[in-house]
């Protein structure tokens, strides 16, 4: 168990906070696809995916499961 208490944030809130604080730092690197994202770029992609889910009719609070492999599209 770590010495720091839990942040009490959702994953989305933590990403927003990190992207605001470190926008140009690397967030995701997938070597076999030759892709790199800064936190700013990664946040933009996450928001784009979220808008797509909303357009599909997924409501806030619903759960979505995915089968993910090591590709940037699943992150």
mmCIF file of N, CA, C and O in Angstrom:
data_model
loop_
_atom_site.group_PDB
_atom_site.id
_atom_site.type_symbol
_atom_site.label_atom_id
_atom_site.label_comp_id
_atom_site.label_asym_id
_atom_site.label_seq_id
_atom_site.Cartn_x
_atom_site.Cartn_y
_atom_site.Cartn_z
ATOM 1 N N UNK A 1 0.850 -1.176 0.000
ATOM 2 C CA UNK A 1 0.000 0.000 0.000
ATOM 3 C C UNK A 1 0.893 1.236 0.000
ATOM 4 O O UNK A 1 1.845 1.331 0.760
ATOM 5 N N UNK A 2 0.583 2.213 -0.863
ATOM 6 C CA UNK A 2 1.386 3.415 -0.976
ATOM 7 C C UNK A 2 1.138 4.396 0.145
ATOM 8 O O UNK A 2 0.149 4.313 0.871
ATOM 9 N N UNK A 3 2.039 5.342 0.260
ATOM 10 C CA UNK A 3 1.929 6.354 1.304
ATOM 11 C C UNK A 3 0.959 7.469 0.923
ATOM 12 O O UNK A 3 0.432 8.150 1.794
ATOM 13 N N UNK A 4 0.725 7.654 -0.385
ATOM 14 C CA UNK A 4 -0.163 8.728 -0.841
ATOM 15 C C UNK A 4 -1.610 8.259 -0.835
ATOM 16 O O UNK A 4 -1.907 7.148 -1.268
ATOM 17 N N UNK A 5 -2.540 9.102 -0.389
ATOM 18 C CA UNK A 5 -3.953 8.727 -0.418
ATOM 19 C C UNK A 5 -4.483 8.727 -1.849
ATOM 20 O O UNK A 5 -3.903 9.348 -2.742
ATOM 21 N N UNK A 6 -5.602 8.038 -2.070
ATOM 22 C CA UNK A 6 -6.225 8.045 -3.389
ATOM 23 C C UNK A 6 -6.665 9.460 -3.742
ATOM 24 O O UNK A 6 -7.054 10.243 -2.875
ATOM 25 N N UNK A 7 -6.624 9.774 -5.031
ATOM 26 C CA UNK A 7 -6.936 11.128 -5.494
ATOM 27 C C UNK A 7 -8.432 11.431 -5.461
ATOM 28 O O UNK A 7 -8.819 12.599 -5.400
ATOM 29 N N UNK A 8 -9.279 10.419 -5.519
ATOM 30 C CA UNK A 8 -10.725 10.669 -5.530
ATOM 31 C C UNK A 8 -11.209 11.251 -6.844
ATOM 32 O O UNK A 8 -12.213 11.963 -6.872
ATOM 33 N N UNK A 9 -10.515 10.949 -7.937
ATOM 34 C CA UNK A 9 -10.867 11.452 -9.262
ATOM 35 C C UNK A 9 -11.250 10.303 -10.173
ATOM 36 O O UNK A 9 -10.779 9.184 -9.998
ATOM 37 N N UNK A 10 -12.084 10.581 -11.160
ATOM 38 C CA UNK A 10 -12.350 9.590 -12.194
ATOM 39 C C UNK A 10 -11.150 9.540 -13.131
ATOM 40 O O UNK A 10 -10.291 10.439 -13.119
ATOM 41 N N UNK A 11 -11.096 8.519 -13.972
ATOM 42 C CA UNK A 11 -10.015 8.420 -14.953
ATOM 43 C C UNK A 11 -10.045 9.638 -15.869
ATOM 44 O O UNK A 11 -9.011 10.227 -16.190
ATOM 45 N N UNK A 12 -11.252 10.048 -16.280
ATOM 46 C CA UNK A 12 -11.381 11.224 -17.149
ATOM 47 C C UNK A 12 -10.897 12.498 -16.483
ATOM 48 O O UNK A 12 -10.224 13.321 -17.107
ATOM 49 N N UNK A 13 -11.252 12.672 -15.224
ATOM 50 C CA UNK A 13 -10.797 13.866 -14.490
ATOM 51 C C UNK A 13 -9.281 13.879 -14.347
ATOM 52 O O UNK A 13 -8.641 14.925 -14.484
ATOM 53 N N UNK A 14 -8.711 12.717 -14.090
ATOM 54 C CA UNK A 14 -7.265 12.631 -13.949
ATOM 55 C C UNK A 14 -6.577 12.927 -15.277
ATOM 56 O O UNK A 14 -5.569 13.638 -15.318
ATOM 57 N N UNK A 15 -7.115 12.427 -16.383
ATOM 58 C CA UNK A 15 -6.550 12.731 -17.699
ATOM 59 C C UNK A 15 -6.650 14.219 -18.000
ATOM 60 O O UNK A 15 -5.680 14.822 -18.476
ATOM 61 N N UNK A 16 -7.801 14.831 -17.730
ATOM 62 C CA UNK A 16 -7.950 16.279 -17.943
ATOM 63 C C UNK A 16 -6.898 17.051 -17.158
ATOM 64 O O UNK A 16 -6.257 17.968 -17.686
ATOM 65 N N UNK A 17 -6.724 16.691 -15.917
ATOM 66 C CA UNK A 17 -5.772 17.376 -15.044
ATOM 67 C C UNK A 17 -4.336 17.197 -15.548
ATOM 68 O O UNK A 17 -3.569 18.157 -15.599
ATOM 69 N N UNK A 18 -3.997 15.980 -15.921
ATOM 70 C CA UNK A 18 -2.637 15.707 -16.392
ATOM 71 C C UNK A 18 -2.370 16.410 -17.710
ATOM 72 O O UNK A 18 -1.292 16.991 -17.902
ATOM 73 N N UNK A 19 -3.337 16.394 -18.623
ATOM 74 C CA UNK A 19 -3.175 17.064 -19.916
ATOM 75 C C UNK A 19 -3.036 18.572 -19.753
ATOM 76 O O UNK A 19 -2.289 19.220 -20.485
ATOM 77 N N UNK A 20 -3.739 19.140 -18.792
ATOM 78 C CA UNK A 20 -3.620 20.581 -18.539
ATOM 79 C C UNK A 20 -2.254 20.925 -17.952
ATOM 80 O O UNK A 20 -1.687 21.970 -18.265
ATOM 81 N N UNK A 21 -1.750 20.035 -17.134
ATOM 82 C CA UNK A 21 -0.483 20.303 -16.455
ATOM 83 C C UNK A 21 0.743 19.979 -17.313
ATOM 84 O O UNK A 21 1.749 20.671 -17.241
ATOM 85 N N UNK A 22 0.645 18.927 -18.119
ATOM 86 C CA UNK A 22 1.788 18.458 -18.922
ATOM 87 C C UNK A 22 1.378 18.203 -20.370
ATOM 88 O O UNK A 22 1.543 17.090 -20.879
ATOM 89 N N UNK A 23 0.855 19.200 -21.070
ATOM 90 C CA UNK A 23 0.292 18.959 -22.407
ATOM 91 C C UNK A 23 1.274 18.400 -23.433
ATOM 92 O O UNK A 23 0.870 17.651 -24.315
ATOM 93 N N UNK A 24 2.530 18.728 -23.337
ATOM 94 C CA UNK A 24 3.500 18.286 -24.343
ATOM 95 C C UNK A 24 4.300 17.058 -23.918
ATOM 96 O O UNK A 24 5.129 16.567 -24.684
ATOM 97 N N UNK A 25 4.055 16.533 -22.728
ATOM 98 C CA UNK A 25 4.747 15.322 -22.282
ATOM 99 C C UNK A 25 4.181 14.101 -23.006
ATOM 100 O O UNK A 25 3.004 14.077 -23.353
ATOM 101 N N UNK A 26 5.004 13.070 -23.200
ATOM 102 C CA UNK A 26 4.499 11.849 -23.840
ATOM 103 C C UNK A 26 3.443 11.172 -22.963
ATOM 104 O O UNK A 26 3.626 11.021 -21.757
ATOM 105 N N UNK A 27 2.340 10.769 -23.583
ATOM 106 C CA UNK A 27 1.267 10.074 -22.882
ATOM 107 C C UNK A 27 1.193 8.617 -23.317
ATOM 108 O O UNK A 27 0.917 7.748 -22.510
ATOM 109 N N UNK A 28 1.432 8.358 -24.602
ATOM 110 C CA UNK A 28 1.298 7.010 -25.135
ATOM 111 C C UNK A 28 2.298 6.820 -26.268
ATOM 112 O O UNK A 28 2.374 7.653 -27.171
ATOM 113 N N UNK A 29 3.042 5.745 -26.195
ATOM 114 C CA UNK A 29 3.993 5.385 -27.249
ATOM 115 C C UNK A 29 3.751 3.915 -27.580
ATOM 116 O O UNK A 29 3.815 3.059 -26.700
ATOM 117 N N UNK A 30 3.434 3.645 -28.839
ATOM 118 C CA UNK A 30 3.240 2.268 -29.298
ATOM 119 C C UNK A 30 4.243 2.041 -30.421
ATOM 120 O O UNK A 30 4.028 2.459 -31.563
ATOM 121 N N UNK A 31 5.348 1.405 -30.080
ATOM 122 C CA UNK A 31 6.462 1.257 -31.028
ATOM 123 C C UNK A 31 6.102 0.457 -32.275
ATOM 124 O O UNK A 31 6.496 0.834 -33.376
ATOM 125 N N UNK A 32 5.377 -0.649 -32.120
ATOM 126 C CA UNK A 32 5.111 -1.490 -33.289
ATOM 127 C C UNK A 32 4.166 -0.821 -34.291
ATOM 128 O O UNK A 32 4.088 -1.244 -35.432
ATOM 129 N N UNK A 33 3.490 0.245 -33.894
ATOM 130 C CA UNK A 33 2.660 1.027 -34.813
ATOM 131 C C UNK A 33 3.324 2.351 -35.173
ATOM 132 O O UNK A 33 2.771 3.117 -35.953
ATOM 133 N N UNK A 34 4.480 2.610 -34.566
ATOM 134 C CA UNK A 34 5.201 3.864 -34.797
ATOM 135 C C UNK A 34 4.312 5.077 -34.499
ATOM 136 O O UNK A 34 4.237 6.011 -35.281
ATOM 137 N N UNK A 35 3.629 5.029 -33.348
ATOM 138 C CA UNK A 35 2.743 6.130 -32.959
ATOM 139 C C UNK A 35 3.151 6.674 -31.598
ATOM 140 O O UNK A 35 3.512 5.926 -30.697
ATOM 141 N N UNK A 36 3.056 7.994 -31.498
ATOM 142 C CA UNK A 36 3.361 8.706 -30.260
ATOM 143 C C UNK A 36 2.309 9.789 -30.061
ATOM 144 O O UNK A 36 1.940 10.472 -31.006
ATOM 145 N N UNK A 37 1.853 9.944 -28.825
ATOM 146 C CA UNK A 37 0.871 10.979 -28.496
ATOM 147 C C UNK A 37 1.338 11.740 -27.272
ATOM 148 O O UNK A 37 1.747 11.137 -26.279
ATOM 149 N N UNK A 38 1.251 13.051 -27.344
ATOM 150 C CA UNK A 38 1.435 13.860 -26.139
ATOM 151 C C UNK A 38 0.126 13.790 -25.356
ATOM 152 O O UNK A 38 -0.898 13.305 -25.862
ATOM 153 N N UNK A 39 0.114 14.306 -24.139
ATOM 154 C CA UNK A 39 -1.136 14.321 -23.379
ATOM 155 C C UNK A 39 -2.199 15.159 -24.075
ATOM 156 O O UNK A 39 -3.377 14.813 -24.055
ATOM 157 N N UNK A 40 -1.801 16.245 -24.709
ATOM 158 C CA UNK A 40 -2.763 17.084 -25.437
ATOM 159 C C UNK A 40 -3.403 16.279 -26.574
ATOM 160 O O UNK A 40 -4.626 16.267 -26.743
ATOM 161 N N UNK A 41 -2.572 15.582 -27.359
ATOM 162 C CA UNK A 41 -3.078 14.799 -28.479
ATOM 163 C C UNK A 41 -3.920 13.618 -27.994
ATOM 164 O O UNK A 41 -4.972 13.316 -28.574
ATOM 165 N N UNK A 42 -3.465 12.968 -26.936
ATOM 166 C CA UNK A 42 -4.178 11.821 -26.393
ATOM 167 C C UNK A 42 -5.559 12.234 -25.871
ATOM 168 O O UNK A 42 -6.563 11.575 -26.156
ATOM 169 N N UNK A 43 -5.622 13.352 -25.155
ATOM 170 C CA UNK A 43 -6.896 13.857 -24.656
ATOM 171 C C UNK A 43 -7.855 14.152 -25.812
ATOM 172 O O UNK A 43 -9.039 13.819 -25.749
ATOM 173 N N UNK A 44 -7.341 14.733 -26.877
ATOM 174 C CA UNK A 44 -8.174 15.034 -28.054
ATOM 175 C C UNK A 44 -8.759 13.735 -28.634
ATOM 176 O O UNK A 44 -9.940 13.677 -28.979
ATOM 177 N N UNK A 45 -7.954 12.685 -28.714
ATOM 178 C CA UNK A 45 -8.430 11.404 -29.236
ATOM 179 C C UNK A 45 -9.445 10.752 -28.297
ATOM 180 O O UNK A 45 -10.431 10.167 -28.749
ATOM 181 N N UNK A 46 -9.219 10.853 -27.004
ATOM 182 C CA UNK A 46 -10.157 10.300 -26.019
ATOM 183 C C UNK A 46 -11.500 11.017 -26.132
ATOM 184 O O UNK A 46 -12.565 10.385 -26.125
ATOM 185 N N UNK A 47 -11.472 12.335 -26.262
ATOM 186 C CA UNK A 47 -12.715 13.107 -26.398
ATOM 187 C C UNK A 47 -13.439 12.761 -27.689
ATOM 188 O O UNK A 47 -14.669 12.666 -27.712
ATOM 189 N N UNK A 48 -12.686 12.521 -28.751
ATOM 190 C CA UNK A 48 -13.290 12.127 -30.034
ATOM 191 C C UNK A 48 -13.986 10.771 -29.895
ATOM 192 O O UNK A 48 -15.112 10.582 -30.369
ATOM 193 N N UNK A 49 -13.345 9.831 -29.232
ATOM 194 C CA UNK A 49 -13.941 8.511 -29.011
ATOM 195 C C UNK A 49 -15.194 8.621 -28.143
ATOM 196 O O UNK A 49 -16.203 7.957 -28.403
ATOM 197 N N UNK A 50 -15.149 9.467 -27.114
ATOM 198 C CA UNK A 50 -16.306 9.657 -26.230
ATOM 199 C C UNK A 50 -17.489 10.230 -27.004
ATOM 200 O O UNK A 50 -18.635 9.785 -26.820
ATOM 201 N N UNK A 51 -17.232 11.186 -27.887
ATOM 202 C CA UNK A 51 -18.314 11.742 -28.703
ATOM 203 C C UNK A 51 -18.922 10.668 -29.600
ATOM 204 O O UNK A 51 -20.138 10.621 -29.806
ATOM 205 N N UNK A 52 -18.079 9.779 -30.115
ATOM 206 C CA UNK A 52 -18.573 8.681 -30.942
ATOM 207 C C UNK A 52 -19.483 7.751 -30.160
ATOM 208 O O UNK A 52 -20.524 7.309 -30.665
ATOM 209 N N UNK A 53 -19.111 7.439 -28.924
ATOM 210 C CA UNK A 53 -19.955 6.587 -28.083
ATOM 211 C C UNK A 53 -21.292 7.259 -27.785
ATOM 212 O O UNK A 53 -22.338 6.605 -27.800
ATOM 213 N N UNK A 54 -21.266 8.562 -27.533
ATOM 214 C CA UNK A 54 -22.508 9.293 -27.288
ATOM 215 C C UNK A 54 -23.408 9.259 -28.522
ATOM 216 O O UNK A 54 -24.624 9.087 -28.405
ATOM 217 N N UNK A 55 -22.819 9.401 -29.706
ATOM 218 C CA UNK A 55 -23.603 9.346 -30.949
ATOM 219 C C UNK A 55 -24.226 7.964 -31.156
ATOM 220 O O UNK A 55 -25.268 7.836 -31.796
ATOM 221 N N UNK A 56 -23.582 6.930 -30.620
ATOM 222 C CA UNK A 56 -24.123 5.571 -30.716
ATOM 223 C C UNK A 56 -25.251 5.322 -29.708
ATOM 224 O O UNK A 56 -25.879 4.273 -29.726
ATOM 225 N N UNK A 57 -25.474 6.281 -28.821
ATOM 226 C CA UNK A 57 -26.561 6.158 -27.853
ATOM 227 C C UNK A 57 -26.126 5.698 -26.473
ATOM 228 O O UNK A 57 -26.969 5.467 -25.613
ATOM 229 N N UNK A 58 -24.825 5.580 -26.249
ATOM 230 C CA UNK A 58 -24.338 5.215 -24.921
ATOM 231 C C UNK A 58 -24.597 6.391 -23.990
ATOM 232 O O UNK A 58 -24.249 7.529 -24.299
ATOM 233 N N UNK A 59 -25.230 6.124 -22.850
ATOM 234 C CA UNK A 59 -25.578 7.171 -21.892
ATOM 235 C C UNK A 59 -24.558 7.244 -20.761
ATOM 236 O O UNK A 59 -23.905 6.242 -20.440
ATOM 237 N N UNK A 60 -24.448 8.405 -20.141
ATOM 238 C CA UNK A 60 -23.591 8.578 -18.975
ATOM 239 C C UNK A 60 -24.004 7.567 -17.909
ATOM 240 O O UNK A 60 -25.191 7.389 -17.638
ATOM 241 N N UNK A 61 -23.014 6.900 -17.347
ATOM 242 C CA UNK A 61 -23.264 5.916 -16.307
ATOM 243 C C UNK A 61 -23.367 4.487 -16.808
ATOM 244 O O UNK A 61 -23.277 3.548 -16.037
ATOM 245 N N UNK A 62 -23.564 4.310 -18.132
ATOM 246 C CA UNK A 62 -23.597 2.961 -18.689
ATOM 247 C C UNK A 62 -22.180 2.415 -18.781
ATOM 248 O O UNK A 62 -21.214 3.168 -18.862
ATOM 249 N N UNK A 63 -22.076 1.122 -18.787
ATOM 250 C CA UNK A 63 -20.762 0.477 -18.868
ATOM 251 C C UNK A 63 -20.564 -0.099 -20.257
ATOM 252 O O UNK A 63 -21.480 -0.648 -20.854
ATOM 253 N N UNK A 64 -19.336 0.038 -20.736
ATOM 254 C CA UNK A 64 -18.969 -0.485 -22.050
ATOM 255 C C UNK A 64 -17.731 -1.347 -21.864
ATOM 256 O O UNK A 64 -16.753 -0.907 -21.258
ATOM 257 N N UNK A 65 -17.772 -2.545 -22.378
ATOM 258 C CA UNK A 65 -16.610 -3.426 -22.309
ATOM 259 C C UNK A 65 -15.982 -3.571 -23.685
ATOM 260 O O UNK A 65 -16.673 -3.528 -24.703
ATOM 261 N N UNK A 66 -14.681 -3.704 -23.716
ATOM 262 C CA UNK A 66 -13.978 -3.920 -24.980
ATOM 263 C C UNK A 66 -12.978 -5.059 -24.800
ATOM 264 O O UNK A 66 -12.535 -5.344 -23.692
ATOM 265 N N UNK A 67 -12.676 -5.708 -25.889
ATOM 266 C CA UNK A 67 -11.619 -6.703 -25.914
ATOM 267 C C UNK A 67 -10.448 -6.002 -26.579
ATOM 268 O O UNK A 67 -10.483 -5.704 -27.775
ATOM 269 N N UNK A 68 -9.426 -5.685 -25.820
ATOM 270 C CA UNK A 68 -8.360 -4.853 -26.383
ATOM 271 C C UNK A 68 -7.042 -5.604 -26.486
ATOM 272 O O UNK A 68 -6.686 -6.400 -25.629
ATOM 273 N N UNK A 69 -6.359 -5.320 -27.560
ATOM 274 C CA UNK A 69 -4.994 -5.798 -27.762
ATOM 275 C C UNK A 69 -4.075 -4.581 -27.717
ATOM 276 O O UNK A 69 -4.531 -3.468 -27.526
ATOM 277 N N UNK A 70 -2.827 -4.776 -27.885
ATOM 278 C CA UNK A 70 -1.869 -3.677 -27.751
ATOM 279 C C UNK A 70 -1.781 -2.821 -29.013
ATOM 280 O O UNK A 70 -0.796 -2.845 -29.733
ATOM 281 N N UNK A 71 -2.831 -2.053 -29.239
ATOM 282 C CA UNK A 71 -2.874 -1.113 -30.352
ATOM 283 C C UNK A 71 -3.370 0.227 -29.834
ATOM 284 O O UNK A 71 -4.193 0.283 -28.901
ATOM 285 N N UNK A 72 -2.929 1.301 -30.455
ATOM 286 C CA UNK A 72 -3.306 2.635 -29.985
ATOM 287 C C UNK A 72 -4.821 2.846 -30.014
ATOM 288 O O UNK A 72 -5.363 3.544 -29.170
ATOM 289 N N UNK A 73 -5.501 2.232 -30.974
ATOM 290 C CA UNK A 73 -6.944 2.449 -31.098
ATOM 291 C C UNK A 73 -7.707 2.016 -29.852
ATOM 292 O O UNK A 73 -8.757 2.570 -29.550
ATOM 293 N N UNK A 74 -7.213 1.043 -29.118
ATOM 294 C CA UNK A 74 -7.916 0.569 -27.926
ATOM 295 C C UNK A 74 -7.672 1.445 -26.718
ATOM 296 O O UNK A 74 -8.460 1.444 -25.794
ATOM 297 N N UNK A 75 -6.599 2.154 -26.667
ATOM 298 C CA UNK A 75 -6.340 3.049 -25.535
ATOM 299 C C UNK A 75 -7.334 4.165 -25.557
ATOM 300 O O UNK A 75 -7.865 4.587 -24.604
#
